Short mmCIF file of C-alpha atoms and ligand atoms in Angstrom, two decimals:
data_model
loop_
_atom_site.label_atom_id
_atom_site.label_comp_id
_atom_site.label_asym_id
_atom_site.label_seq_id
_atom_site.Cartn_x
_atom_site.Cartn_y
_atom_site.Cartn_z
CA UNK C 249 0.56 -8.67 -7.98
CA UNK C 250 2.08 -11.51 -6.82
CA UNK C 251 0.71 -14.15 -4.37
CA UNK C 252 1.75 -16.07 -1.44
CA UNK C 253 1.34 -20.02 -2.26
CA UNK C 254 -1.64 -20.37 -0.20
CA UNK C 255 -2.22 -24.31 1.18
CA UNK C 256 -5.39 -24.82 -0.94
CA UNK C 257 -5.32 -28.58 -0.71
CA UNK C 258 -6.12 -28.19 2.91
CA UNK C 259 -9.54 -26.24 1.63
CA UNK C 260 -10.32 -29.07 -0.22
CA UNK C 261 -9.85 -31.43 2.35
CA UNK C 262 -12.18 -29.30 4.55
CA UNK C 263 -14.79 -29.03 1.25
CA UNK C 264 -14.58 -32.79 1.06
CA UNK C 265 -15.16 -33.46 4.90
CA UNK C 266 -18.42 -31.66 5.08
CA UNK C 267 -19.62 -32.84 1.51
CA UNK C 268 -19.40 -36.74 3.24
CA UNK C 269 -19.42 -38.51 -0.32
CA UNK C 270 -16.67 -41.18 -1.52
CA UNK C 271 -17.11 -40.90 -5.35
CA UNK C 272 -17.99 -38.35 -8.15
CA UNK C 273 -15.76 -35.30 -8.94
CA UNK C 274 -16.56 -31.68 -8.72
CA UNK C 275 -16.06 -29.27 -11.19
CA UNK C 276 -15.43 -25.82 -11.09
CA UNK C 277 -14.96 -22.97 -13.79
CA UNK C 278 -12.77 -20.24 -12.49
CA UNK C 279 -14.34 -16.54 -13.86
CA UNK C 280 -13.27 -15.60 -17.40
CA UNK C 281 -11.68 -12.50 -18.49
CA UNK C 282 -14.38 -9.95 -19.36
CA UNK C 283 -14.26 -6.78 -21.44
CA UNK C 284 -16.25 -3.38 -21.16
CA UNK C 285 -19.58 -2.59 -23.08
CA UNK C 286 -18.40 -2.96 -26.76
CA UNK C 287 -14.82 -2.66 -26.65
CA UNK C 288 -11.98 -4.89 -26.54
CA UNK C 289 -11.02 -3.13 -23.10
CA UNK C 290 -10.39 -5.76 -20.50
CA UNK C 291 -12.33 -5.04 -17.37
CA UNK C 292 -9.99 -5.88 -13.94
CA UNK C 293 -9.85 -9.73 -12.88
CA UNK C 294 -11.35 -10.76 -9.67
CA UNK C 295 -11.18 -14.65 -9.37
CA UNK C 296 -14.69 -16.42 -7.92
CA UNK C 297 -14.28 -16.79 -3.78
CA UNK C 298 -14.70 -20.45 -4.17
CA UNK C 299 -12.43 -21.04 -6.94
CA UNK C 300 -9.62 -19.48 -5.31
CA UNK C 301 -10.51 -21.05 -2.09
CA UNK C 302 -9.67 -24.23 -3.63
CA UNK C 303 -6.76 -22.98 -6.22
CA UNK C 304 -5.14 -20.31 -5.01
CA UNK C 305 -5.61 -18.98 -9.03
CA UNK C 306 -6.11 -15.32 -9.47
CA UNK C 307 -6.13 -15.65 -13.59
CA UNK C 308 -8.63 -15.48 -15.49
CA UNK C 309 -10.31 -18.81 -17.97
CA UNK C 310 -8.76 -21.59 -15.23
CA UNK C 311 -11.00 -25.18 -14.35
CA UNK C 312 -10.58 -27.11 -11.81
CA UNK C 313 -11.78 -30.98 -11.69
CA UNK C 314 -11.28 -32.50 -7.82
CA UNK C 315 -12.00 -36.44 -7.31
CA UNK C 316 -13.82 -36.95 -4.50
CA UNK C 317 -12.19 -40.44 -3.97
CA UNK C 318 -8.63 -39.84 -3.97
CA UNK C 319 -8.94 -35.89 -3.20
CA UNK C 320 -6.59 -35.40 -6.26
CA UNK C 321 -6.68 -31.82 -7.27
CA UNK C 322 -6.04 -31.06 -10.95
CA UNK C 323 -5.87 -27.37 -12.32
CA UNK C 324 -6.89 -26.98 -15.96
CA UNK C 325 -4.98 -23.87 -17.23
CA UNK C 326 -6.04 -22.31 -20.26
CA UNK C 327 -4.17 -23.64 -23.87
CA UNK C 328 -2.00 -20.88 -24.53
CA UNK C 329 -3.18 -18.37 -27.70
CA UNK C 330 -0.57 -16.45 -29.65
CA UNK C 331 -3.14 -13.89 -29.97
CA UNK C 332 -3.82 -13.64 -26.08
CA UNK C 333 0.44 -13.39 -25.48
CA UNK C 334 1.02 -10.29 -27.93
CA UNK C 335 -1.69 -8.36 -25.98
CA UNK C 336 -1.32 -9.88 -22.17
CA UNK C 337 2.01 -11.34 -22.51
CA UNK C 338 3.12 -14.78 -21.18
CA UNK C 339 1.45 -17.07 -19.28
CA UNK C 340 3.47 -19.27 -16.44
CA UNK C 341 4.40 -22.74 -17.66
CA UNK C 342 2.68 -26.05 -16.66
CA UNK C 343 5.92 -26.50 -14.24
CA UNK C 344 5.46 -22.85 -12.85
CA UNK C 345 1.85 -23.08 -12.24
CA UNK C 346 2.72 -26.67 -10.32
CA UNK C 347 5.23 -24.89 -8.39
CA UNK C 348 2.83 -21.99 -7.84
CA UNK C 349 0.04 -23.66 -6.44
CA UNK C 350 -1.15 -26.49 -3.95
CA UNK C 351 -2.35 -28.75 -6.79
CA UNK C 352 -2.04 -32.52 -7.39
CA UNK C 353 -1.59 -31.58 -11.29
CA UNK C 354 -1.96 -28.48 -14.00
CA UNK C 355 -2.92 -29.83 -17.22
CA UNK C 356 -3.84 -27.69 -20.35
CA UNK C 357 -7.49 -27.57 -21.60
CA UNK C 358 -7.33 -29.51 -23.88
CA UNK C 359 -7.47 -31.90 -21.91
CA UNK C 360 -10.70 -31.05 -19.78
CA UNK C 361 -12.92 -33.24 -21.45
CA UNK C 362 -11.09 -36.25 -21.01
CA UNK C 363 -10.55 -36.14 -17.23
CA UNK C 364 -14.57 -35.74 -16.47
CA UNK C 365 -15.33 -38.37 -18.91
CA UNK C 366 -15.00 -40.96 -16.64
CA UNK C 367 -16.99 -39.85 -13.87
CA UNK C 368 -20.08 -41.49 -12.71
CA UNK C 369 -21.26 -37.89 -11.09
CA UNK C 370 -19.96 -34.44 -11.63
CA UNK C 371 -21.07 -32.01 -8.89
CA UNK C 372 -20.77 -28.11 -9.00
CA UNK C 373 -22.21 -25.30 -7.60
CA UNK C 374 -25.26 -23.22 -7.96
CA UNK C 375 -22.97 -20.43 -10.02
CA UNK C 376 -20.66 -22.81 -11.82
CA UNK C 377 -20.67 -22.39 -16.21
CA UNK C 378 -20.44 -25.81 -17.18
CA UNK C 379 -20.59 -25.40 -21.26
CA UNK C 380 -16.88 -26.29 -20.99
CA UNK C 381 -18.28 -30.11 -20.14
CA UNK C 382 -21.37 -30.15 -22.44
CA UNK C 383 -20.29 -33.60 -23.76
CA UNK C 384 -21.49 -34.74 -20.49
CA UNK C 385 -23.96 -32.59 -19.23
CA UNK C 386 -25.94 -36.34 -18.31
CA UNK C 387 -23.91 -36.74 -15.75
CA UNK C 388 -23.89 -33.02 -13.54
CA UNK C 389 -26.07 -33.43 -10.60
CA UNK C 390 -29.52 -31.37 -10.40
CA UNK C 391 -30.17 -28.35 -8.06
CA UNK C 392 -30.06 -30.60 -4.72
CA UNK C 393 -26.43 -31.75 -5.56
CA UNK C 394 -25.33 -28.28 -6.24
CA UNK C 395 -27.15 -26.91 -3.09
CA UNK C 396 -25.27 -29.68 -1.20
CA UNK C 397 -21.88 -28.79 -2.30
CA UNK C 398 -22.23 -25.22 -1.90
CA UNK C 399 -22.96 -26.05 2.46
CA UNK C 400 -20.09 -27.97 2.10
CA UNK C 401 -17.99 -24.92 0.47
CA UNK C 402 -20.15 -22.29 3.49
CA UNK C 403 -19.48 -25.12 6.19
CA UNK C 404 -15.83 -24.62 4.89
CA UNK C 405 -15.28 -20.98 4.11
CA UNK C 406 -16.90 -20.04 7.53
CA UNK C 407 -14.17 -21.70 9.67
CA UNK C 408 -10.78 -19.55 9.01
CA UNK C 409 -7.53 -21.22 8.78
CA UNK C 410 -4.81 -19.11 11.15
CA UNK C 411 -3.41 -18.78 7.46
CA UNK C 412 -6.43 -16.72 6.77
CA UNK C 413 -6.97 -14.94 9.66
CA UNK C 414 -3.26 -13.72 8.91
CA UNK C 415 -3.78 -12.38 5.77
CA UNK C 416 -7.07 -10.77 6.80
CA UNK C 417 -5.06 -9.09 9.44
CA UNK C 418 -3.20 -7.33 7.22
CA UNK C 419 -5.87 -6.26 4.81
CA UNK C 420 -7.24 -4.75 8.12
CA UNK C 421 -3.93 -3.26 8.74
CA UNK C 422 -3.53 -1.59 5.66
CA UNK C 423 -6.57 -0.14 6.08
CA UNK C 424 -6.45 0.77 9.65
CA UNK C 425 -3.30 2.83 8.76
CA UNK C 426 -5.44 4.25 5.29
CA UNK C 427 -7.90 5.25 7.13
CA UNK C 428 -6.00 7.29 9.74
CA UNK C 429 -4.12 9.30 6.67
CA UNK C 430 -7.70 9.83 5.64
CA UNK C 431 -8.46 11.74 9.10
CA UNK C 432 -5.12 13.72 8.76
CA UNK C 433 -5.87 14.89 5.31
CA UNK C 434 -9.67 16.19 5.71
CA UNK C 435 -10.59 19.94 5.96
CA UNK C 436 -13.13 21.96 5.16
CA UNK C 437 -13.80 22.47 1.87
CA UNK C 438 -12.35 19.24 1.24
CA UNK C 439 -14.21 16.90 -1.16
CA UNK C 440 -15.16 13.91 -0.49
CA UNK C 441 -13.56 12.50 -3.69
CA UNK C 442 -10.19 13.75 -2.14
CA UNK C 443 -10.69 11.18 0.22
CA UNK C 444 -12.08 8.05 -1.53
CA UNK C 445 -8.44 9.11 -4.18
CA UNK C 446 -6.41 8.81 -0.78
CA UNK C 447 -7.83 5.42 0.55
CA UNK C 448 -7.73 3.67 -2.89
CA UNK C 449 -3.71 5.36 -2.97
CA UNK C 450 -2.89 3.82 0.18
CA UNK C 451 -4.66 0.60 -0.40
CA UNK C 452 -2.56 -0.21 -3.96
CA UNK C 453 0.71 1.09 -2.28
CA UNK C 454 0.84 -1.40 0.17
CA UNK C 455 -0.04 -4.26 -2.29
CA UNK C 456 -3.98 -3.69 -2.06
CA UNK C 457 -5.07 -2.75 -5.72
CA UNK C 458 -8.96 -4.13 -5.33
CA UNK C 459 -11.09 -3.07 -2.72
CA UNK C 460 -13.53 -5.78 -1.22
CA UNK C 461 -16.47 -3.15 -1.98
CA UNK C 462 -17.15 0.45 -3.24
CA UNK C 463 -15.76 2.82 -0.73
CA UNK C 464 -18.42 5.18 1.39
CA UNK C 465 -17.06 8.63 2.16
CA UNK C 466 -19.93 10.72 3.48
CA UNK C 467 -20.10 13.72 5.20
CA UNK C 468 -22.58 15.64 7.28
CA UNK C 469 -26.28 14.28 6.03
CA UNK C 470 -24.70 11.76 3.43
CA UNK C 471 -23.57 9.62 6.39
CA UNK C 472 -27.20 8.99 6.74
CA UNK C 473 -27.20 6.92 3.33
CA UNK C 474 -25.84 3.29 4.59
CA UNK C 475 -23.92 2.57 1.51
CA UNK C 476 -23.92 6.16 -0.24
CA UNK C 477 -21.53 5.95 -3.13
CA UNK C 478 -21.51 9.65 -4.70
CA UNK C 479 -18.75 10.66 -2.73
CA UNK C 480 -18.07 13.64 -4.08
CA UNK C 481 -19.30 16.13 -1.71
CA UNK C 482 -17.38 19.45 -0.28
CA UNK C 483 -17.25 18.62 3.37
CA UNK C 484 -18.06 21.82 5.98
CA UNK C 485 -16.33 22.71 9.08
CA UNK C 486 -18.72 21.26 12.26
CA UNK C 487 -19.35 18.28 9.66
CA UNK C 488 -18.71 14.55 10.61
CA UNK C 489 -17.27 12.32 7.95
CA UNK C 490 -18.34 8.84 7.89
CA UNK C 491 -15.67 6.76 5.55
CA UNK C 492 -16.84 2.73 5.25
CA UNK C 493 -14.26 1.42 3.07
CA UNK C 494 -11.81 -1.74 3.09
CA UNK C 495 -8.95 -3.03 1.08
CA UNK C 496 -8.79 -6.19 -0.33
CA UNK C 497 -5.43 -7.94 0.24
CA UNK C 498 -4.64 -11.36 -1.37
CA UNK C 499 -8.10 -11.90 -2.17
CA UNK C 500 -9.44 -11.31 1.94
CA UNK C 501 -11.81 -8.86 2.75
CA UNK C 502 -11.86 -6.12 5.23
CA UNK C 503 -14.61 -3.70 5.85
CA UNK C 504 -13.95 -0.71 8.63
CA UNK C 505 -15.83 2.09 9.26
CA UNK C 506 -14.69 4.51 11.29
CA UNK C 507 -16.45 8.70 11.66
CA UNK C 508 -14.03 12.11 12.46
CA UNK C 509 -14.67 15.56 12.54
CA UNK C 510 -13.98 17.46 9.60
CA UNK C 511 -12.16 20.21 11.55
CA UNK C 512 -10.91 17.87 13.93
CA UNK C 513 -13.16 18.62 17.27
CA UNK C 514 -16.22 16.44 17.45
CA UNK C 515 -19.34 18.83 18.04
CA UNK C 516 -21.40 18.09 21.59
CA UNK C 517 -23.54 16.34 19.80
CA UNK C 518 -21.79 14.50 17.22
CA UNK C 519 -19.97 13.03 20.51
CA UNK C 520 -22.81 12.25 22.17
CA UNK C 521 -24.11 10.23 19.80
CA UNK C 522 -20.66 8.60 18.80
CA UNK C 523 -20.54 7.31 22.54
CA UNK C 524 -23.50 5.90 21.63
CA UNK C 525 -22.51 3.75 18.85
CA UNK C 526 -18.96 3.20 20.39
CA UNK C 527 -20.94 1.45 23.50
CA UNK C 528 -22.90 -0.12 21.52
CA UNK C 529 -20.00 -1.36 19.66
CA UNK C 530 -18.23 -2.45 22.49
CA UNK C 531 -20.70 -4.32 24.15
CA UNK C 532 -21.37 -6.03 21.28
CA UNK C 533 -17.39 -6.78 20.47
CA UNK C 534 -17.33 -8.18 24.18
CA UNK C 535 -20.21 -11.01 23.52
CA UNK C 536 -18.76 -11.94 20.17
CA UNK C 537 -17.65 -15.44 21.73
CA UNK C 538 -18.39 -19.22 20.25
CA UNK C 539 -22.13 -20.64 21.44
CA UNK C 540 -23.60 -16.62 21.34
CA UNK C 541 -26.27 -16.57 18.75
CA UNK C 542 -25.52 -13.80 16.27
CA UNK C 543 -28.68 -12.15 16.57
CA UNK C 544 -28.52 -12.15 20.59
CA UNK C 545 -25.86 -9.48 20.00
CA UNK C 546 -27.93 -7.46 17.37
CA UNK C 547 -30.49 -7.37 19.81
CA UNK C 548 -27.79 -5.91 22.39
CA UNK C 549 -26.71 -3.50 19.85
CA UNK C 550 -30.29 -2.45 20.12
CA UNK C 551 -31.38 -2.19 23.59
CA UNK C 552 -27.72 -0.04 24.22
CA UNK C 553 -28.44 2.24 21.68
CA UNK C 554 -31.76 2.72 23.46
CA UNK C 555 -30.64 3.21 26.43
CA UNK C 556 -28.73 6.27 24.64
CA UNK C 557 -31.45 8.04 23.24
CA UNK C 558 -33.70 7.63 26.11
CA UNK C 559 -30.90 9.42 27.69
CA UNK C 560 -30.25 12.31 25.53
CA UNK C 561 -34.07 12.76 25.00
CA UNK C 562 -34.45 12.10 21.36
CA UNK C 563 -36.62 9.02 22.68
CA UNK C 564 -38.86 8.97 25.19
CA UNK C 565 -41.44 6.67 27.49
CA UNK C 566 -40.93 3.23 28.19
CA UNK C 567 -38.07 1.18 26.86
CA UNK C 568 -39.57 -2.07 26.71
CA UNK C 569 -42.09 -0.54 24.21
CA UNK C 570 -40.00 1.23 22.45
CA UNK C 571 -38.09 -2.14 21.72
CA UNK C 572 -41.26 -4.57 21.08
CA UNK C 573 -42.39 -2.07 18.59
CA UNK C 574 -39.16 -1.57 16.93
CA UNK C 575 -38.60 2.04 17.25
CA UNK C 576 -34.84 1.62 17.12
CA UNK C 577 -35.26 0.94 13.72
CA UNK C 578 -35.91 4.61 12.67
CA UNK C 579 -32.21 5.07 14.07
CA UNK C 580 -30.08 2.01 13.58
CA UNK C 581 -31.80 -0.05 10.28
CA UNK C 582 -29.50 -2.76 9.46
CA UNK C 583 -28.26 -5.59 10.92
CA UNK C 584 -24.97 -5.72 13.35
CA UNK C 585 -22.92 -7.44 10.73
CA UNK C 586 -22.27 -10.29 8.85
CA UNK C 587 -19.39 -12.82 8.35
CA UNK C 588 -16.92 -11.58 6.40
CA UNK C 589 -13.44 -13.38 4.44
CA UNK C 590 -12.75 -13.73 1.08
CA UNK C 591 -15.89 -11.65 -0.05
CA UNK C 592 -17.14 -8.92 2.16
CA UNK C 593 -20.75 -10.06 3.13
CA UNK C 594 -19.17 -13.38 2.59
CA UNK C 595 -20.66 -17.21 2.93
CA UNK C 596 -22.77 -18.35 5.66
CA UNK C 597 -25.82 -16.31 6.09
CA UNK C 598 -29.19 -18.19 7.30
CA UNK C 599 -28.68 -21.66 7.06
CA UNK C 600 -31.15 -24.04 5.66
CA UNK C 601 -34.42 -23.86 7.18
CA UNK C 602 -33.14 -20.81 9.23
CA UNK C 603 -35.50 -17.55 8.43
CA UNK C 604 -35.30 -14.08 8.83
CA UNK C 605 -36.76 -12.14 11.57
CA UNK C 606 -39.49 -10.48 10.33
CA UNK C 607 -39.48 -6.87 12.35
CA UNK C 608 -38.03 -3.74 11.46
CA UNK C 609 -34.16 -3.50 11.78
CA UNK C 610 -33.49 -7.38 12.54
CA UNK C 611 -34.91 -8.12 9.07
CA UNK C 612 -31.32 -7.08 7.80
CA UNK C 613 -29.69 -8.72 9.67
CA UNK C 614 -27.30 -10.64 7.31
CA UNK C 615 -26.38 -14.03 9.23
CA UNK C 616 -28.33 -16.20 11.49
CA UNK C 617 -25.76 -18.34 13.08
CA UNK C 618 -24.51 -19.74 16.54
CA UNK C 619 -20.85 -18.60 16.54
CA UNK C 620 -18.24 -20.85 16.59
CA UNK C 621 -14.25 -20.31 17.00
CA UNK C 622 -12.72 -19.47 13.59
CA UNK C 623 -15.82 -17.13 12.64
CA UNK C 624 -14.85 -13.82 10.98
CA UNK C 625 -17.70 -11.51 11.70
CA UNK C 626 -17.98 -7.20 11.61
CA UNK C 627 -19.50 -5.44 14.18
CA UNK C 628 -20.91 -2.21 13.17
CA UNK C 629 -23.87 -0.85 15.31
CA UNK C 630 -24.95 2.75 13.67
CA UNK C 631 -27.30 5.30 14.69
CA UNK C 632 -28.52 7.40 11.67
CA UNK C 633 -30.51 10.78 11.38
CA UNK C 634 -32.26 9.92 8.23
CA UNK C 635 -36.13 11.65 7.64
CA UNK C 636 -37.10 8.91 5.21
CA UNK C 637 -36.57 6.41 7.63
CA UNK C 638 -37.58 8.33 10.77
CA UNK C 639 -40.58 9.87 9.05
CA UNK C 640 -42.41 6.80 8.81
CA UNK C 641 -42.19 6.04 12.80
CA UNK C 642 -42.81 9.56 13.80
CA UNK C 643 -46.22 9.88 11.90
CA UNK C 644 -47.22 6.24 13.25
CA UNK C 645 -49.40 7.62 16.64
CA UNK C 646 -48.31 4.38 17.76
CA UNK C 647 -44.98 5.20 17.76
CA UNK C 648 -44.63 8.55 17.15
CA UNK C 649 -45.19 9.08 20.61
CA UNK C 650 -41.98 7.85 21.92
CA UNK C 651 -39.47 9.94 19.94
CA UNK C 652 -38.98 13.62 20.85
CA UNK C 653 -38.76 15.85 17.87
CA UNK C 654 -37.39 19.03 19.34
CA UNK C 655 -34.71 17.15 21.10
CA UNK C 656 -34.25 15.21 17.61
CA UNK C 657 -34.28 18.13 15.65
CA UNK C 658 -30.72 19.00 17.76
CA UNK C 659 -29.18 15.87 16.59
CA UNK C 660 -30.25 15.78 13.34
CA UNK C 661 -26.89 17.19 11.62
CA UNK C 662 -24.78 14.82 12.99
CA UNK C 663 -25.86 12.73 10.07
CA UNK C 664 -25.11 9.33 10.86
CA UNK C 665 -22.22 7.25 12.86
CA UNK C 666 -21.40 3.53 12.37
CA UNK C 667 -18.01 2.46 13.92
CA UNK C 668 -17.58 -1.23 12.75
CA UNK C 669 -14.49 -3.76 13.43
CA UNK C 670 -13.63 -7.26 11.73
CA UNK C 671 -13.60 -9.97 14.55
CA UNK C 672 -12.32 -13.66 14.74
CA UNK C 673 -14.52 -15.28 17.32
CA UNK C 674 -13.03 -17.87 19.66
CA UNK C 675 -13.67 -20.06 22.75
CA UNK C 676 -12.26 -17.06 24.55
CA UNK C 677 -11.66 -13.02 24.44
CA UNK C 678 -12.63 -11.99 20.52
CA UNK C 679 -9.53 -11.04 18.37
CA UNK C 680 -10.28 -7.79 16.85
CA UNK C 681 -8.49 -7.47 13.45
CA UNK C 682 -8.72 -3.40 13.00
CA UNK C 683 -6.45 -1.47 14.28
CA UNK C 684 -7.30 1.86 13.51
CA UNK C 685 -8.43 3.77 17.33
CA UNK C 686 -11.94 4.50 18.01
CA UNK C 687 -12.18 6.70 20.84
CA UNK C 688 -12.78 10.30 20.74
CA UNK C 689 -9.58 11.52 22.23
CA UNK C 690 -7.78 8.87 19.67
CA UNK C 691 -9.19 10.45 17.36
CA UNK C 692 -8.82 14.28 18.05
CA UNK C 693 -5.29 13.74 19.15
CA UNK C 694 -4.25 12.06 15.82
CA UNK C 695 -6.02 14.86 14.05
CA UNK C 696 -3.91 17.68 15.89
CA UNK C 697 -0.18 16.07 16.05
CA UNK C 698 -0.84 16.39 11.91
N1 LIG L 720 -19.20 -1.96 3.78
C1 LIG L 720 -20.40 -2.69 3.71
C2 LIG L 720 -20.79 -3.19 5.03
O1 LIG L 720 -20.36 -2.66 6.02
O2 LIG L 720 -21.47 -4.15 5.17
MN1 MN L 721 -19.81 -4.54 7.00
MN1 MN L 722 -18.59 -1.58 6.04
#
């Protein structure tokens, strides 16, 4: 596939402004081309996040060597192997790769060990392969040096460029518009494969071939299962279908997640609880603004999604108990979201000497951040119907108490909804990325004019 010359040379400027050092160079290998179990069958080529943040190289066996001082970039392609051209064919020349990327230089690699020679300190990251630089192994900084420039790559990766945001929204476009073909081609009797074949279809026909995870198509009790991955059951008529699934386009993530009705018509209760999530969705969206603190808004996702069950009946008693001793997390188990860009649950999690919440639910929560403008962050609130989890609670006489099993027992074959969007957070109103409609008359309406 080709690729847009992306301005890479601005990441390393931004890699180099939070790393705050004036000599040394960094190193980075790029991945290598790797081949299934015993076989000389190449497996497909997914370039490292940070490599390509500062390369714009989607190839496999690349280096790159950045000095710190002058912020010259210098791409180290791979010396070119007669063997390697009869089977893949030919590479780009030194002068195409320069006119390909944003790099100071492209040099061959034979030439690696000559440009770190020099260096009084070579820093690289936690996950970097650095047996291409043995001769000077001496000189590669310890664990602290590596920890330090991998916050400088998180302080950078965080922050999208517009550049990025742009190509992330078309990955969510191309999605958005998958997904809808999705809702028009389920039936009953339909298997779930069917559908996971259709998204992947319409993903590589608009110039997505990699998806930025496994696609989750799950129907009736399998929506239960946060990241099921059998997909391959026959769906029935009153089921819902909960599909989770993103293309990947130009190396940016997205990651939707959207529930319809198999036959079309949402069942009472499937769209009861649906409103549920949607509010709690919405609510959520609504907060996702710079200075909120990302777990503020998991904790809203919470108490609205209370607030629903209390109504319907499936919980019961007081609500301020029912949050303090985590009931919620019988029904919604995972955290609100995460940041998301070039990987799906990408950089930027808990920052140094930032911990996890220790409770039910919040412990999964994937990020512990203060937002800032330029985050990209999903929102995907669930409420799930899933005895393993549930069990647990109800047998607790602590907490048993507040759920209500008969009224439960009603809801119980909706499964499981999550609804979840990819955001940019500004100063302002949140920029939602996905396009794909949400509501329940959306929904039923684009199911009918099929
Ligand atoms: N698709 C994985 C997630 O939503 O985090
Ligand atoms: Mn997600
Ligand atoms: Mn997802």
């Amino acid at each position: 596939m080709v690729h847009n010359k992306i301005p890479t040379r601005s990441n390393v400027q931004k890699v180099l402004g939070h790393l705050k050092l004036s000599e040394g160079i960094i190193y980075l290998n790029g991945n290598v081309m790797q081949e299934r179990d015993n076989t000389d069958c190449e497996l497909p080529f997914r370039q490292e996040s940070n490599f390509y943040y500062v390369t714009g190289v989607n190839e496999p066996d690349f280096h790159v060597v950045i000095d710190i001082a002058t912020k010259k970039t210098i791409l180290v392609a791979p010396n070119i192997d007669p063997d390697h051209v009869m089977w893949m064919g030919l590479p780009d020349t030194l002068e195409e790769m320069q006119a390909k990327y944003d790099v100071d230089q492209v040099v061959y690699a034979d030439k690696l060990n000559a440009l770190v020679q020099t260096a009084s300190k070579i820093y690289t990251l936690p996950i970097s392969k650095t047996t291409a630089i043995d001769s000077v192994s001496s000189k590669l900084v310890d664990a602290a040096g590596q920890k330090k420039l991998e916050n400088a790559f998180i302080d950078a990766r965080l922050i999208k460029a517009d550049w990025e945001v742009e190509i992330m929204r078309k990955a969510n476009k191309i999605s958005s518009d998958a997904h809808i073909k999705l809702w028009k081609a389920a039936h009953p009797g339909c298997n779930e494969a069917q559908l996971h074949a259709l998204f992947l279809y319409e993903s590589a026909r608009h110039g997505a071939f990699f998806q930025s995870y496994f696609p989750i198509v799950g129907s009736g009790m399998n929506a239960a299962t946060l990241h099921y991955n059998k997909n391959n059951a026959i769906m029935n008529a009153n089921d819902v279908v909960l599909v989770d699934a993103g293309a990947e386009f130009e190396l940016y993530a997205s990651d939707i997640t959207r529930v319809f009705p198999v036959n079309g018509k949402f069942t009472p209760e499937a769209r009861v609880i649906y409103s549920i999530v949607l509010e709690m969705q919405k609510k959520c969206i609504d907060l996702c603004k710079a200075g909120v603190a990302w777990e503020d808004i998991h904790y809203t996702a919470t108490e609205v999604g209370c607030d629903g069950l209390l109504k319907t009946g499936i919980l019961v008693g007081d609500k301020q108990e029912i949050l303090d001793k985590s009931v919620m997390a019988a029904f919604f188990p995972h955290g609100i979201g995460h940041s998301i860009g070039m990987d799906v649950h990408d950089v930027g999690g808990y920052p140094d000497g930032v911990e996890r919440i220790n409770k039910p639910g919040i412990r999964n929560l994937r990020m512990r951040r203060v937002l800032a403008p330029g985050f990209a962050v999903t929102v995907e609130p669930g409420i799930y119907f899933f005895d393993y989890l549930i069990n647990p609670v109800l047998n607790n006489a602590d907490t048993g108490k507040y759920i209500n099993v008969d009224v439960l027992n009603k809801y119980k074959s909706v499964g499981g909804v999550r609804i979840e969007d990819n955001i940019i957070v500004t100063e302002g109103a949140p920029i939602n990325l996905t396009t794909v409609p949400k509501e329940i008359d959306q929904i039923e309406a684009l199911m009918a004019s099929n």
